[in-house]
Every structure is written in C-alpha cells, then in structure tokens.
Short mmCIF file of C-alpha atoms and ligand atoms in Angstrom, two decimals:
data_model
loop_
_atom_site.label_atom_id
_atom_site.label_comp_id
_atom_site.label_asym_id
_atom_site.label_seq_id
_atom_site.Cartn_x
_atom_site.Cartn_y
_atom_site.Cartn_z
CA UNK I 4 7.71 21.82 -5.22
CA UNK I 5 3.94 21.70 -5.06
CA UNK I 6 2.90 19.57 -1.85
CA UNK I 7 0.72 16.96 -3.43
CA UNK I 8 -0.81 13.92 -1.76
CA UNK I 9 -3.25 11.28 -1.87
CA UNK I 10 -6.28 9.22 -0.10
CA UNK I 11 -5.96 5.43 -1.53
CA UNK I 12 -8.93 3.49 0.17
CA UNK I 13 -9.33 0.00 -1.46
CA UNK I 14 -13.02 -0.39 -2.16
CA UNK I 15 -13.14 -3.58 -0.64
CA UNK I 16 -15.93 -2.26 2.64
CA UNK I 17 -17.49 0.26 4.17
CA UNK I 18 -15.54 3.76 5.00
CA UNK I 19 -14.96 3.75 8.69
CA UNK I 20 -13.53 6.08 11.62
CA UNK I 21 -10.35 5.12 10.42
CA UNK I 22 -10.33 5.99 7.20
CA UNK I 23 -12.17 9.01 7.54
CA UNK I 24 -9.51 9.96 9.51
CA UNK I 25 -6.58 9.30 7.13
CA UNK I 26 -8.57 11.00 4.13
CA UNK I 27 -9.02 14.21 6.13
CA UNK I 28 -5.54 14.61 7.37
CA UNK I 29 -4.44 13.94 3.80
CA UNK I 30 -6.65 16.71 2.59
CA UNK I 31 -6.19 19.35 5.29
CA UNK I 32 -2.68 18.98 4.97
CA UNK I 33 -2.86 19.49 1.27
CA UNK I 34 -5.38 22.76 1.60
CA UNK I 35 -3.11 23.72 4.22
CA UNK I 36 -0.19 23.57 2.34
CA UNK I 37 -1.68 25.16 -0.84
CA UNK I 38 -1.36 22.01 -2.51
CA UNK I 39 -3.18 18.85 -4.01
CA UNK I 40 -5.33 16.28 -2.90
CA UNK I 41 -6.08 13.36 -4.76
CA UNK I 42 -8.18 10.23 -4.79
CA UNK I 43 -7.08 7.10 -5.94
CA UNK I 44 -9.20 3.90 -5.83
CA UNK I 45 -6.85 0.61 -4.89
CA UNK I 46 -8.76 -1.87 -6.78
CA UNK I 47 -6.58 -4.83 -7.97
CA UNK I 48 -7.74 -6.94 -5.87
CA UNK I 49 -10.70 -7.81 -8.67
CA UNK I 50 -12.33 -10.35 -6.41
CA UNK I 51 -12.61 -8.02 -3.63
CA UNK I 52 -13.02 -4.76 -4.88
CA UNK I 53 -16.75 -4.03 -5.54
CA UNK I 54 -18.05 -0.78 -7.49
CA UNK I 55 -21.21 -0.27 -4.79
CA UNK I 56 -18.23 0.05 -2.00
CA UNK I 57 -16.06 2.32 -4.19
CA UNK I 58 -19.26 4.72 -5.09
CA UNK I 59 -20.05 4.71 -1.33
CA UNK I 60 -16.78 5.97 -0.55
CA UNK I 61 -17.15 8.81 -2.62
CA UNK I 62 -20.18 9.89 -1.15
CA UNK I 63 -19.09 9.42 2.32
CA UNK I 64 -15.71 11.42 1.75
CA UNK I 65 -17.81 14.09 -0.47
CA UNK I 66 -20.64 14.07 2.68
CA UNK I 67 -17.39 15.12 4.59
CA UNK I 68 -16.85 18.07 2.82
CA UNK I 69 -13.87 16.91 1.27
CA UNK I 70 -12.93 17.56 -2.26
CA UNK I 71 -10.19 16.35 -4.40
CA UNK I 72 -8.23 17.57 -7.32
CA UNK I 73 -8.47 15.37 -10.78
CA UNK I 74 -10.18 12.70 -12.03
CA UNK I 75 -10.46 9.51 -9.76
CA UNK I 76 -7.72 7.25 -10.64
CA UNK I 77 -8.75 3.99 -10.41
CA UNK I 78 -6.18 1.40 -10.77
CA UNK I 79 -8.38 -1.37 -12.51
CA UNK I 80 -8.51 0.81 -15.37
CA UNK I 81 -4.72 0.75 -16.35
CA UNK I 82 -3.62 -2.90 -15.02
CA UNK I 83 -1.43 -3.12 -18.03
CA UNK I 84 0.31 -0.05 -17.43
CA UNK I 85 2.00 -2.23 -14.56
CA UNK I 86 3.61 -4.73 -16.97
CA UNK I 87 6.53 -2.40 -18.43
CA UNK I 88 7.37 -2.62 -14.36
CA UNK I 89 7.78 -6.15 -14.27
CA UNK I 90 9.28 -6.17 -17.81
CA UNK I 91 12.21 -4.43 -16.58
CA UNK I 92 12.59 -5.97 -13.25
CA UNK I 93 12.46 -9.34 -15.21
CA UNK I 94 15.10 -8.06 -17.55
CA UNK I 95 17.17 -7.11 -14.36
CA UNK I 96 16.96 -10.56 -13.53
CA UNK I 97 15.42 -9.66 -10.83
CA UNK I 98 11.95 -12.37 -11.02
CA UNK I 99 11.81 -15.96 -10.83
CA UNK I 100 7.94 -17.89 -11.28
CA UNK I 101 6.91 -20.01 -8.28
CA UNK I 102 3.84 -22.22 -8.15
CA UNK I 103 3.88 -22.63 -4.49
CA UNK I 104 0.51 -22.56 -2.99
CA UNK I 105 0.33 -20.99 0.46
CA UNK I 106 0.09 -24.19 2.14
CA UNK I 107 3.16 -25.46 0.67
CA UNK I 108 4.72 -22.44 2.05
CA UNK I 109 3.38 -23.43 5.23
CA UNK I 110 4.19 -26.74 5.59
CA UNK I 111 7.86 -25.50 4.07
CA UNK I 112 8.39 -22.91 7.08
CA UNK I 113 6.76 -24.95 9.78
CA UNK I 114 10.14 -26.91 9.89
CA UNK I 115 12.56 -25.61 11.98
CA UNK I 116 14.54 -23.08 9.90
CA UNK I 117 16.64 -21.19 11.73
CA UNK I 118 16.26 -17.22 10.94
CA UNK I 119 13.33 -17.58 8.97
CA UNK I 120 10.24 -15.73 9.70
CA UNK I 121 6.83 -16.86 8.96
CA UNK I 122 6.23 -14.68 6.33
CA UNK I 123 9.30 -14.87 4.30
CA UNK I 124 8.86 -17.36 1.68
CA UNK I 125 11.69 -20.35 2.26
CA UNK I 126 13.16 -20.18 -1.71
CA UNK I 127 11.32 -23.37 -3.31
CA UNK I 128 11.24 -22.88 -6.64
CA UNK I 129 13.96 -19.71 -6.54
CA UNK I 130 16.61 -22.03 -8.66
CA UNK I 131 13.76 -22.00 -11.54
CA UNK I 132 14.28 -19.70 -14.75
CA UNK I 133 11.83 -17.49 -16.02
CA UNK I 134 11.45 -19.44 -18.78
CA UNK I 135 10.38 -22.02 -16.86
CA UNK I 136 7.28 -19.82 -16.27
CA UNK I 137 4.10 -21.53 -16.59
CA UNK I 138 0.48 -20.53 -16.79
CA UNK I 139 -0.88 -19.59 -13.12
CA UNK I 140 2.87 -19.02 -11.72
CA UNK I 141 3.26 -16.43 -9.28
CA UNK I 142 6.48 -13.83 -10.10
CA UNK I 143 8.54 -13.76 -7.39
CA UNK I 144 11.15 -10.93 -6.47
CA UNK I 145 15.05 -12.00 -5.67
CA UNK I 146 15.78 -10.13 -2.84
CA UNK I 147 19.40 -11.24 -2.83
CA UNK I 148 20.07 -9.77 -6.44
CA UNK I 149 17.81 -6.57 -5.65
CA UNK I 150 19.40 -5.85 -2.84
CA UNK I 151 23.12 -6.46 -4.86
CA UNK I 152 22.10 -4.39 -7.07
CA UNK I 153 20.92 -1.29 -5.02
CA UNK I 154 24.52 -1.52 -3.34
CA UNK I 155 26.48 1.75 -3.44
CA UNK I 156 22.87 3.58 -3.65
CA UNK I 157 20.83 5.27 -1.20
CA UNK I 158 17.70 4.02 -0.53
CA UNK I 159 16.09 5.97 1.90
CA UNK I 160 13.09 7.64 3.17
CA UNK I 161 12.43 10.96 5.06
CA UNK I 162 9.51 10.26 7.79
CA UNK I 163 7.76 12.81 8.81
CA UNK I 164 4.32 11.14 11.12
CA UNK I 165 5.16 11.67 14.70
CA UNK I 166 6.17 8.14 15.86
CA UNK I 167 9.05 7.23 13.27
CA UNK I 168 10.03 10.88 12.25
CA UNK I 169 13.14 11.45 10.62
CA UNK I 170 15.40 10.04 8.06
CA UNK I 171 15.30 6.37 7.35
CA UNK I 172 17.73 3.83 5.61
CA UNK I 173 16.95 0.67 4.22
CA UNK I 174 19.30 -2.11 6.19
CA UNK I 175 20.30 -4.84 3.99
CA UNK I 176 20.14 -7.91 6.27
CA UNK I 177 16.73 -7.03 7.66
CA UNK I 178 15.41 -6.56 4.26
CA UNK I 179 16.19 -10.48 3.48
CA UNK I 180 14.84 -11.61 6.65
CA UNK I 181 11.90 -10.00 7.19
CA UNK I 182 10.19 -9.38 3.49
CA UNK I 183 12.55 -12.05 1.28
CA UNK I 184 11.44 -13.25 -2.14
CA UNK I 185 8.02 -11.13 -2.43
CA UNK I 186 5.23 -12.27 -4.96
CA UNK I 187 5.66 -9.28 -7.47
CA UNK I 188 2.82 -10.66 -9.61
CA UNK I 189 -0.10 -13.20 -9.77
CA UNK I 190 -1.81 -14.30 -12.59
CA UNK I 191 -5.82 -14.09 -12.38
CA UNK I 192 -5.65 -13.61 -8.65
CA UNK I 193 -3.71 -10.57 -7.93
CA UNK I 194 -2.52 -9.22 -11.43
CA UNK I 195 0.32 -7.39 -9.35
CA UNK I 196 0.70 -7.15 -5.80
CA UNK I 197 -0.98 -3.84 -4.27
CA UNK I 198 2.21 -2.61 -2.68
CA UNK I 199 3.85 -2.33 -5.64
CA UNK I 200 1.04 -1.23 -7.44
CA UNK I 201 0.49 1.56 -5.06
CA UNK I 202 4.45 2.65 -5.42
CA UNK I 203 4.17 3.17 -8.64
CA UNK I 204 1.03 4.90 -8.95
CA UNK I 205 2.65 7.54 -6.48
CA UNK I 206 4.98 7.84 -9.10
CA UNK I 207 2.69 8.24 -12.18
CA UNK I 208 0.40 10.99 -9.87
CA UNK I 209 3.22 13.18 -8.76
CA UNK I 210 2.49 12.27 -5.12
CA UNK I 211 5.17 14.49 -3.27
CA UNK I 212 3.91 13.78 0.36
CA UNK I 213 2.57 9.91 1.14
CA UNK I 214 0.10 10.21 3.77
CA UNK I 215 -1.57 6.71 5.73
CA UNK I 216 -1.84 4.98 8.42
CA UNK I 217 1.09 3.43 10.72
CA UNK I 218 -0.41 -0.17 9.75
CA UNK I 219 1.58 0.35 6.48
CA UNK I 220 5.33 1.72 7.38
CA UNK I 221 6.37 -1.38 8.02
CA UNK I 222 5.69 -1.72 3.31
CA UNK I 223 7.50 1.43 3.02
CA UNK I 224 11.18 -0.33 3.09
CA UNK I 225 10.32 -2.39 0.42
CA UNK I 226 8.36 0.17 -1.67
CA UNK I 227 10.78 2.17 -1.80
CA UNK I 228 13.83 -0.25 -2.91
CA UNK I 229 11.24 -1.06 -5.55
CA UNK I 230 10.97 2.31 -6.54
CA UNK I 231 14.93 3.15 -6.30
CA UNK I 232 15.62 -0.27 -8.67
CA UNK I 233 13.62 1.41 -11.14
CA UNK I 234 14.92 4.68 -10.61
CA UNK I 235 11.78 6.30 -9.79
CA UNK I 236 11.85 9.26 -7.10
CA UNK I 237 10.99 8.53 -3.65
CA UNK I 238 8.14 10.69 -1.53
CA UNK I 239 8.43 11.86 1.45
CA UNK I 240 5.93 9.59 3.84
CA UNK I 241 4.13 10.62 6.81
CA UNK I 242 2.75 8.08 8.81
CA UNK I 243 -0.41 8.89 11.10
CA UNK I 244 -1.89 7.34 14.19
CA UNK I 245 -4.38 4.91 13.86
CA UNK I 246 -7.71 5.33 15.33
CA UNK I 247 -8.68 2.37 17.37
CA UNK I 248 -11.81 0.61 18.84
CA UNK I 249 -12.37 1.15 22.67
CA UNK I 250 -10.40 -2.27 23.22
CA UNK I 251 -7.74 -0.47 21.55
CA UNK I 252 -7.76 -2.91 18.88
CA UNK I 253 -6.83 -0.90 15.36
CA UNK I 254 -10.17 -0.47 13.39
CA UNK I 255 -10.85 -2.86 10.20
CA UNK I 256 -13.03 -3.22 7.26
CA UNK I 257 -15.00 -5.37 8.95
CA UNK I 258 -16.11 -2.71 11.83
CA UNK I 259 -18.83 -1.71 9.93
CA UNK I 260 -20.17 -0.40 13.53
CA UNK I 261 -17.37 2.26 13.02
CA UNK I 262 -19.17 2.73 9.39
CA UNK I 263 -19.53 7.02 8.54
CA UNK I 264 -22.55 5.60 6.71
CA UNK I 265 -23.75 4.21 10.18
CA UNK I 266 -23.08 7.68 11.71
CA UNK I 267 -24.61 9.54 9.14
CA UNK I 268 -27.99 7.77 9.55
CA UNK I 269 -27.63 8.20 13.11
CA UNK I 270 -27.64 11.83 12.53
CA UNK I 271 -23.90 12.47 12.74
CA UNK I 272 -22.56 15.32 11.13
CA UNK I 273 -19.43 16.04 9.27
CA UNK I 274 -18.33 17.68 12.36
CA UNK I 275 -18.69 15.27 14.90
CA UNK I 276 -16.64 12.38 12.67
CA UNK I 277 -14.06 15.18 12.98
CA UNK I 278 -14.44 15.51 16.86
CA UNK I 279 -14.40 11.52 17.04
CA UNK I 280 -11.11 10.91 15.75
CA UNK I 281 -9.80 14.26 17.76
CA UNK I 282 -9.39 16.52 15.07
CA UNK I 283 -11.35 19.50 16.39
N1 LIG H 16 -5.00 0.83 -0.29
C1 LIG H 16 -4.38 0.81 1.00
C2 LIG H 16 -5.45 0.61 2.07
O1 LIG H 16 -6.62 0.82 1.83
C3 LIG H 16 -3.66 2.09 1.29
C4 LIG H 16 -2.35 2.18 0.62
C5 LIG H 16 -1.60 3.48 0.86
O2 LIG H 16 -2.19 4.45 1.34
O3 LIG H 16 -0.42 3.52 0.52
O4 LIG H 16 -5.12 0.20 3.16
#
C-alpha cells in the first residue's frame, strides 16, 4: 500500500507557524515514505473561505519548498458530489431536519439536564420526519439509530501521533453524550458540515495516512463511524503536536503575528520556519 497523505488548510486566514508545521510533517513523511503528498483546499465554508487566502497558501507552502502530487482539490468545486452521502444516510433513516437556531439550543441546554453537555444538541425537533423538511432546515444525524446500526461492527482507528498512539475503539455511550445528533447538512450556510466533508474526501483521494493537528482527534470518533455507516475504509490517523504561542496558548487563524508571510518579509527563510517549530 502506497503511503499517501494530505495537507487540508481551510483558506479562511493567513498560513501560520502552525500550519506550516502540519504541512511539512505531512510532506516529509510522505517523501520519506516514498509516497504521496497532497493538497486539498477545505473551502465549504463559502462565507469564510476567500480565494486571496487560498492563493496565499500556495505560495507560502511552495516558498517552503514543499511540493505536492496532483491537482489541488478544492472542495467548493464538487459540493454536489456530497449529496449521494446524505442520500444514503437519509435512506438509512439515519437524518431528521431541525430548524433550531443556536440560541434555541442555548436556551434548551441552559436548563438543568442532567448528562447533557453543552454541545450536544438536546433532541427538539428529533420526533420530526424528513418529510417534514422545510426550506433552510438543518439535517441532523440520529446518533441513537447510527450507533444501532454500527452494532456488531468494528469501528475503530489505529493512532499513530505520539500522545494517543495505538489502537482505538469507538465507545457507544460516549459517542451519544459527547457529539449526539450532529448537523450533517445546512442549507446556504454550511452546504455540509466540514467534518464530514473532510471524511469523505479522504476517501475519494486515497488518503492512506491522515496527518493534523491534536486540535482535531477529538472529530476522529465520529468521522470515522461516518465513514464505517457508509462502508468506506478507514485511514490510519496520526495526530501531531501543536505548536503554541509563548503563553502556550495553541496558535489560531487569527495570529497573523505567527503569519510565514510575516516571516518571510522579515527575511525568514524556509529554514528557520523549520528550526521554529523544532524540526531541524
Ligand atoms: N480543514 C481543517 C483545518 O484547517 C483540517 C482538517 C483535517 O486536516 O482533517 O483545520
């Protein structure tokens, strides 16, 4: 099997130390392993993703030295391609619509509810039918029924990043308390949500070897029940380190004083972005 993996910045800001980071261990573990490196653009978000941030990563990550196999995939360009997904977890009976707005989820959890997180959305509308659906409707998932229906399967992942290496199994219970009914799909905002998205795009590129930051295992449970309901093969994921800020806060878009385009006009050379994030 041909190691094959992927950088999948969404252009939504400047490159930083952080993702320079995750884009060169990507590659050099590719080159290293005589496989492929490729270079996906995560831009669903249409309201967010801009093409001036997307061309800027490329010429940061190419001012790096790095180079990737293929054509850019860019997911804006197939957003249909996602539908057939949600056709078949809809004919699993696996989606419900919901028109809650996030403050009605708010208000909803801010009752006392015994075992339910924040995040997890409390089940408003989950007695509704899909043909109830109406225009604007979110598509939620039914983690209940998902998680019925996986029973008797493994769904697992092999972890290979330093801090959660080994062999990991998706546990039932913590699945419906801590993720719950996930929005799947939302019309005009976010045509489908980007961890799905993202699944299934590893899928369609042959992605072997999942390499990103620790900010996302905690998606990988639920990525990959997605991907076992739909029978899809699972990668092997490798979670890095993240790089942080000297308050040890983890670096985000909005650091642009972490920028590589900041560096760069400072003078910076490929080299010492490498020695910054202690890869030399
Ligand atoms: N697009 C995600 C991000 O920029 C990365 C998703 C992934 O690598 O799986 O944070």
């Amino acid at each position: 099997m041909t190691f094959r993996t992927r950088f999948a910045p969404s252009p939504t800001g400047p490159l930083h130390l952080g993702h320079a980071y995750s884009a060169i261990i990507a590659h050099d573990m590719a080159r290293a392993a005589g496989g492929e490196f490729l270079l996906r653009m995560e831009d669903t978000d249409l309201q967010r993703a801009k093409p001036e941030w997307d061309a800027a990563i490329v010429e940061d990550l190419t001012w790096l030295g790095l180079t990737w196999d293929g054509p850019i995939l860019r997911q804006s360009e197939h957003l249909t391609q996602y539908d057939a997904y949600l056709d078949r977890f809809e004919a699993m009976g696996l989606l419900y619509p919901c028109s809650c707005s996030r403050a009605d989820i708010r208000a909803a959890v801010s009752a006392p509810q015994e075992g339910v997180s924040h995040d997890v959305y409390p089940g408003t509308c989950k007695q509704r039918s899909m043909a109830s659906r109406k225009a604007g409707d979110a598509l939620r998932l039914h983690m209940d029924r998902a998680l019925a229906q996986l029973q008797g399967r493994t769904v697992a992942f092999q972890e290979t990043g330093e801090t959660y290496k080994g062999q990991h199994a998706i546990d039932a219970d913590k699945a419906l308390q801590d993720i719950g009914d996930v929005v799947l799909s939302r019309k005009g905002e976010e045509i489908i949500a980007y961890f799905l998205a993202s699944a299934l795009d590893d899928v369609h590129q042959g992605i072997t070897h999942v390499v990103r930051g620790e900010d996302l295992f905690d998606f990988t449970p639920l990525q990959v029940m997605l991907l076992r309901l739909l029978e899809q093969p699972v990668p092997v994921y490798h979670h890095h380190r993240l790089i942080r800020d000297d308050a040890g806060k983890r670096l985000a878009k909005r650091d642009d004083a972490r920028a590589i385009s900041k560096y760069r006009s400072e003078g910076a050379t490929p080299q010492d972005i490498r020695r910054m994030v202690g890869l030399t």
